[in-house]
Amino acid sequence: MPELAQAWTQRWPLLVAALWWGAVTAWSFGAVPLVFAHFNNPAVAGGFAARLFQYQSWLSVVAALLLLLWGRAQRGRGQAGDASWALLPWLLLGALAGLVQEFGVAQRILTARQTGASLALWHSVGSALVLLQWLCALRALWWFAGRRPPG
């Protein structure tokens, strides 16, 4: 049983990175397009898609913060080496993109028609933030997948 606990301790960051990347991939490039294809009413589909993107934003923030905490703990123990610093900007950028999407862009997309704002512009900004979260999650997953656990 101690081997299982040690294996879990070494591999949970990889699982977090995989969940982050997989969720962004599934929701953004799978579920949201299917929602718009399934519902004939863009207002209904838009509301549902907004909820999915809200979950995705918070998942990005939580996953990035968990991986940042892991990196901090590893550096504190002297186990991470210089390579974990390579993830720092990607994790910060992924969390920031999720927060900007949630608090800066999502409401503007939902209210663009009522306020006269450019829906195309805010959709483009939102899409760029989703792509950025996807790239940050992919970078983290790639790094953890290639990492050799200590011992």
PDB file of C-alpha atoms in Angstrom:
ATOM      1  CA  MET A   1       0.000   0.000   0.000  1.00  0.00           C
ATOM      2  CA  PRO A   2       2.851   2.510   0.560  1.00  0.00           C
ATOM      3  CA  GLU A   3       3.809   2.094  -3.112  1.00  0.00           C
ATOM      4  CA  LEU A   4       0.301   3.109  -4.137  1.00  0.00           C
ATOM      5  CA  ALA A   5       0.408   6.204  -1.948  1.00  0.00           C
ATOM      6  CA  GLN A   6       3.817   7.122  -3.336  1.00  0.00           C
ATOM      7  CA  ALA A   7       2.627   6.565  -6.916  1.00  0.00           C
ATOM      8  CA  TRP A   8      -0.435   8.747  -6.294  1.00  0.00           C
ATOM      9  CA  THR A   9       1.709  11.477  -4.742  1.00  0.00           C
ATOM     10  CA  GLN A  10       3.979  11.477  -7.775  1.00  0.00           C
ATOM     11  CA  ARG A  11       1.260  11.292 -10.418  1.00  0.00           C
ATOM     12  CA  TRP A  12      -1.590  13.508  -9.225  1.00  0.00           C
ATOM     13  CA  PRO A  13      -0.180  16.592 -10.986  1.00  0.00           C
ATOM     14  CA  LEU A  14      -0.235  14.678 -14.282  1.00  0.00           C
ATOM     15  CA  LEU A  15      -3.875  13.760 -13.648  1.00  0.00           C
ATOM     16  CA  VAL A  16      -4.762  17.391 -12.881  1.00  0.00           C
ATOM     17  CA  ALA A  17      -3.051  18.550 -16.084  1.00  0.00           C
ATOM     18  CA  ALA A  18      -4.829  15.832 -18.075  1.00  0.00           C
ATOM     19  CA  LEU A  19      -8.205  16.782 -16.594  1.00  0.00           C
ATOM     20  CA  TRP A  20      -7.580  20.456 -17.354  1.00  0.00           C
ATOM     21  CA  TRP A  21      -6.578  19.856 -20.967  1.00  0.00           C
ATOM     22  CA  GLY A  22      -9.242  17.206 -21.542  1.00  0.00           C
ATOM     23  CA  ALA A  23     -12.047  19.347 -20.162  1.00  0.00           C
ATOM     24  CA  VAL A  24     -11.066  22.408 -22.201  1.00  0.00           C
ATOM     25  CA  THR A  25     -10.812  20.216 -25.295  1.00  0.00           C
ATOM     26  CA  ALA A  26     -14.112  18.406 -24.725  1.00  0.00           C
ATOM     27  CA  TRP A  27     -16.173  21.434 -23.728  1.00  0.00           C
ATOM     28  CA  SER A  28     -14.767  24.012 -26.120  1.00  0.00           C
ATOM     29  CA  PHE A  29     -14.266  21.953 -29.242  1.00  0.00           C
ATOM     30  CA  GLY A  30     -16.893  19.270 -28.671  1.00  0.00           C
ATOM     31  CA  ALA A  31     -19.779  20.149 -26.389  1.00  0.00           C
ATOM     32  CA  VAL A  32     -20.271  23.819 -27.259  1.00  0.00           C
ATOM     33  CA  PRO A  33     -20.432  23.282 -31.041  1.00  0.00           C
ATOM     34  CA  LEU A  34     -22.862  20.395 -30.442  1.00  0.00           C
ATOM     35  CA  VAL A  35     -25.041  22.600 -28.253  1.00  0.00           C
ATOM     36  CA  PHE A  36     -25.354  25.184 -31.019  1.00  0.00           C
ATOM     37  CA  ALA A  37     -25.999  22.462 -33.599  1.00  0.00           C
ATOM     38  CA  HIS A  38     -28.673  20.818 -31.430  1.00  0.00           C
ATOM     39  CA  PHE A  39     -30.677  23.838 -30.268  1.00  0.00           C
ATOM     40  CA  ASN A  40     -32.439  25.870 -32.929  1.00  0.00           C
ATOM     41  CA  ASN A  41     -32.549  28.874 -30.619  1.00  0.00           C
ATOM     42  CA  PRO A  42     -29.201  30.710 -30.313  1.00  0.00           C
ATOM     43  CA  ALA A  43     -30.325  32.364 -27.070  1.00  0.00           C
ATOM     44  CA  VAL A  44     -30.896  28.987 -25.399  1.00  0.00           C
ATOM     45  CA  ALA A  45     -27.683  27.538 -26.824  1.00  0.00           C
ATOM     46  CA  GLY A  46     -25.755  30.670 -25.841  1.00  0.00           C
ATOM     47  CA  GLY A  47     -26.914  30.468 -22.236  1.00  0.00           C
ATOM     48  CA  PHE A  48     -25.986  26.812 -22.004  1.00  0.00           C
ATOM     49  CA  ALA A  49     -22.613  27.408 -23.667  1.00  0.00           C
ATOM     50  CA  ALA A  50     -21.955  30.294 -21.277  1.00  0.00           C
ATOM     51  CA  ARG A  51     -22.456  27.934 -18.340  1.00  0.00           C
ATOM     52  CA  LEU A  52     -20.014  25.423 -19.837  1.00  0.00           C
ATOM     53  CA  PHE A  53     -17.433  28.161 -20.368  1.00  0.00           C
ATOM     54  CA  GLN A  54     -17.957  29.315 -16.786  1.00  0.00           C
ATOM     55  CA  TYR A  55     -17.128  25.817 -15.527  1.00  0.00           C
ATOM     56  CA  GLN A  56     -14.148  25.698 -17.852  1.00  0.00           C
ATOM     57  CA  SER A  57     -12.844  29.047 -16.591  1.00  0.00           C
ATOM     58  CA  TRP A  58     -13.002  27.948 -12.987  1.00  0.00           C
ATOM     59  CA  LEU A  59     -11.436  24.595 -13.818  1.00  0.00           C
ATOM     60  CA  SER A  60      -8.543  26.449 -15.471  1.00  0.00           C
ATOM     61  CA  VAL A  61      -8.058  28.628 -12.406  1.00  0.00           C
ATOM     62  CA  VAL A  62      -8.232  25.721  -9.941  1.00  0.00           C
ATOM     63  CA  ALA A  63      -6.020  23.387 -11.990  1.00  0.00           C
ATOM     64  CA  ALA A  64      -3.389  26.062 -12.558  1.00  0.00           C
ATOM     65  CA  LEU A  65      -3.370  26.994  -8.868  1.00  0.00           C
ATOM     66  CA  LEU A  66      -3.083  23.346  -7.776  1.00  0.00           C
ATOM     67  CA  LEU A  67      -0.130  22.863 -10.115  1.00  0.00           C
ATOM     68  CA  LEU A  68       1.446  26.104  -8.887  1.00  0.00           C
ATOM     69  CA  LEU A  69       1.119  24.867  -5.311  1.00  0.00           C
ATOM     70  CA  TRP A  70       2.680  21.552  -6.339  1.00  0.00           C
ATOM     71  CA  GLY A  71       5.607  23.397  -7.916  1.00  0.00           C
ATOM     72  CA  ARG A  72       6.043  25.534  -4.830  1.00  0.00           C
ATOM     73  CA  ALA A  73       6.075  22.460  -2.584  1.00  0.00           C
ATOM     74  CA  GLN A  74       8.594  20.734  -4.852  1.00  0.00           C
ATOM     75  CA  ARG A  75      10.875  23.752  -4.851  1.00  0.00           C
ATOM     76  CA  GLY A  76      10.567  23.925  -1.085  1.00  0.00           C
ATOM     77  CA  ARG A  77      11.829  20.335  -0.870  1.00  0.00           C
ATOM     78  CA  GLY A  78      14.510  20.946  -3.489  1.00  0.00           C
ATOM     79  CA  GLN A  79      12.997  18.249  -5.752  1.00  0.00           C
ATOM     80  CA  ALA A  80      11.668  20.163  -8.730  1.00  0.00           C
ATOM     81  CA  GLY A  81      14.868  21.512 -10.223  1.00  0.00           C
ATOM     82  CA  ASP A  82      14.882  24.328 -12.720  1.00  0.00           C
ATOM     83  CA  ALA A  83      12.439  22.616 -15.079  1.00  0.00           C
ATOM     84  CA  SER A  84       9.385  23.388 -12.922  1.00  0.00           C
ATOM     85  CA  TRP A  85      10.090  27.100 -13.390  1.00  0.00           C
ATOM     86  CA  ALA A  86       9.400  26.554 -17.079  1.00  0.00           C
ATOM     87  CA  LEU A  87       5.736  25.930 -16.207  1.00  0.00           C
ATOM     88  CA  LEU A  88       5.304  29.012 -14.032  1.00  0.00           C
ATOM     89  CA  PRO A  89       4.390  31.486 -16.805  1.00  0.00           C
ATOM     90  CA  TRP A  90       2.085  28.954 -18.465  1.00  0.00           C
ATOM     91  CA  LEU A  91       0.204  28.235 -15.247  1.00  0.00           C
ATOM     92  CA  LEU A  92      -0.135  31.912 -14.394  1.00  0.00           C
ATOM     93  CA  LEU A  93      -1.269  32.706 -17.932  1.00  0.00           C
ATOM     94  CA  GLY A  94      -3.811  29.869 -17.893  1.00  0.00           C
ATOM     95  CA  ALA A  95      -5.309  31.035 -14.600  1.00  0.00           C
ATOM     96  CA  LEU A  96      -5.344  34.656 -15.765  1.00  0.00           C
ATOM     97  CA  ALA A  97      -7.049  33.708 -19.044  1.00  0.00           C
ATOM     98  CA  GLY A  98      -9.751  31.867 -17.102  1.00  0.00           C
ATOM     99  CA  LEU A  99     -10.330  34.836 -14.803  1.00  0.00           C
ATOM    100  CA  VAL A 100     -10.433  37.347 -17.658  1.00  0.00           C
ATOM    101  CA  GLN A 101     -12.850  35.110 -19.546  1.00  0.00           C
ATOM    102  CA  GLU A 102     -15.110  34.774 -16.507  1.00  0.00           C
ATOM    103  CA  PHE A 103     -15.051  38.335 -15.215  1.00  0.00           C
ATOM    104  CA  GLY A 104     -14.137  40.391 -18.263  1.00  0.00           C
ATOM    105  CA  VAL A 105     -15.545  38.790 -21.382  1.00  0.00           C
ATOM    106  CA  ALA A 106     -18.434  36.433 -20.564  1.00  0.00           C
ATOM    107  CA  GLN A 107     -20.850  39.145 -19.439  1.00  0.00           C
ATOM    108  CA  ARG A 108     -20.008  41.271 -22.470  1.00  0.00           C
ATOM    109  CA  ILE A 109     -20.847  38.376 -24.773  1.00  0.00           C
ATOM    110  CA  LEU A 110     -24.164  37.742 -23.020  1.00  0.00           C
ATOM    111  CA  THR A 111     -25.184  41.413 -23.101  1.00  0.00           C
ATOM    112  CA  ALA A 112     -23.678  42.480 -26.451  1.00  0.00           C
ATOM    113  CA  ARG A 113     -27.001  42.619 -28.293  1.00  0.00           C
ATOM    114  CA  GLN A 114     -28.727  44.645 -25.586  1.00  0.00           C
ATOM    115  CA  THR A 115     -25.860  47.109 -25.132  1.00  0.00           C
ATOM    116  CA  GLY A 116     -24.998  47.531 -28.795  1.00  0.00           C
ATOM    117  CA  ALA A 117     -21.505  46.117 -28.301  1.00  0.00           C
ATOM    118  CA  SER A 118     -19.842  44.090 -31.021  1.00  0.00           C
ATOM    119  CA  LEU A 119     -20.802  40.468 -30.466  1.00  0.00           C
ATOM    120  CA  ALA A 120     -18.228  39.344 -33.046  1.00  0.00           C
ATOM    121  CA  LEU A 121     -15.460  41.198 -31.233  1.00  0.00           C
ATOM    122  CA  TRP A 122     -16.293  39.731 -27.822  1.00  0.00           C
ATOM    123  CA  HIS A 123     -16.713  36.247 -29.294  1.00  0.00           C
ATOM    124  CA  SER A 124     -13.267  36.590 -30.862  1.00  0.00           C
ATOM    125  CA  VAL A 125     -11.739  37.701 -27.566  1.00  0.00           C
ATOM    126  CA  GLY A 126     -13.490  34.850 -25.749  1.00  0.00           C
ATOM    127  CA  SER A 127     -12.297  32.342 -28.351  1.00  0.00           C
ATOM    128  CA  ALA A 128      -8.735  33.620 -28.013  1.00  0.00           C
ATOM    129  CA  LEU A 129      -8.925  33.188 -24.229  1.00  0.00           C
ATOM    130  CA  VAL A 130     -10.249  29.647 -24.626  1.00  0.00           C
ATOM    131  CA  LEU A 131      -7.432  28.840 -27.046  1.00  0.00           C
ATOM    132  CA  LEU A 132      -4.937  30.324 -24.601  1.00  0.00           C
ATOM    133  CA  GLN A 133      -6.285  28.155 -21.766  1.00  0.00           C
ATOM    134  CA  TRP A 134      -6.080  25.126 -24.035  1.00  0.00           C
ATOM    135  CA  LEU A 135      -2.451  25.882 -24.929  1.00  0.00           C
ATOM    136  CA  CYS A 136      -1.501  26.440 -21.282  1.00  0.00           C
ATOM    137  CA  ALA A 137      -3.161  23.184 -20.250  1.00  0.00           C
ATOM    138  CA  LEU A 138      -1.441  21.363 -23.116  1.00  0.00           C
ATOM    139  CA  ARG A 139       1.949  22.749 -22.067  1.00  0.00           C
ATOM    140  CA  ALA A 140       1.400  21.604 -18.484  1.00  0.00           C
ATOM    141  CA  LEU A 141       0.225  18.165 -19.606  1.00  0.00           C
ATOM    142  CA  TRP A 142       3.179  17.805 -21.972  1.00  0.00           C
ATOM    143  CA  TRP A 143       5.633  18.737 -19.227  1.00  0.00           C
ATOM    144  CA  PHE A 144       4.149  16.376 -16.637  1.00  0.00           C
ATOM    145  CA  ALA A 145       3.833  13.518 -19.134  1.00  0.00           C
ATOM    146  CA  GLY A 146       7.538  13.747 -19.930  1.00  0.00           C
ATOM    147  CA  ARG A 147       8.647  14.137 -16.325  1.00  0.00           C
ATOM    148  CA  ARG A 148      10.432  11.278 -14.616  1.00  0.00           C
ATOM    149  CA  PRO A 149       9.189  10.861 -11.033  1.00  0.00           C
ATOM    150  CA  PRO A 150      11.951  11.011  -8.437  1.00  0.00           C
ATOM    151  CA  GLY A 151      13.154   7.713  -7.014  1.00  0.00           C
TER     152      GLY A 151
END
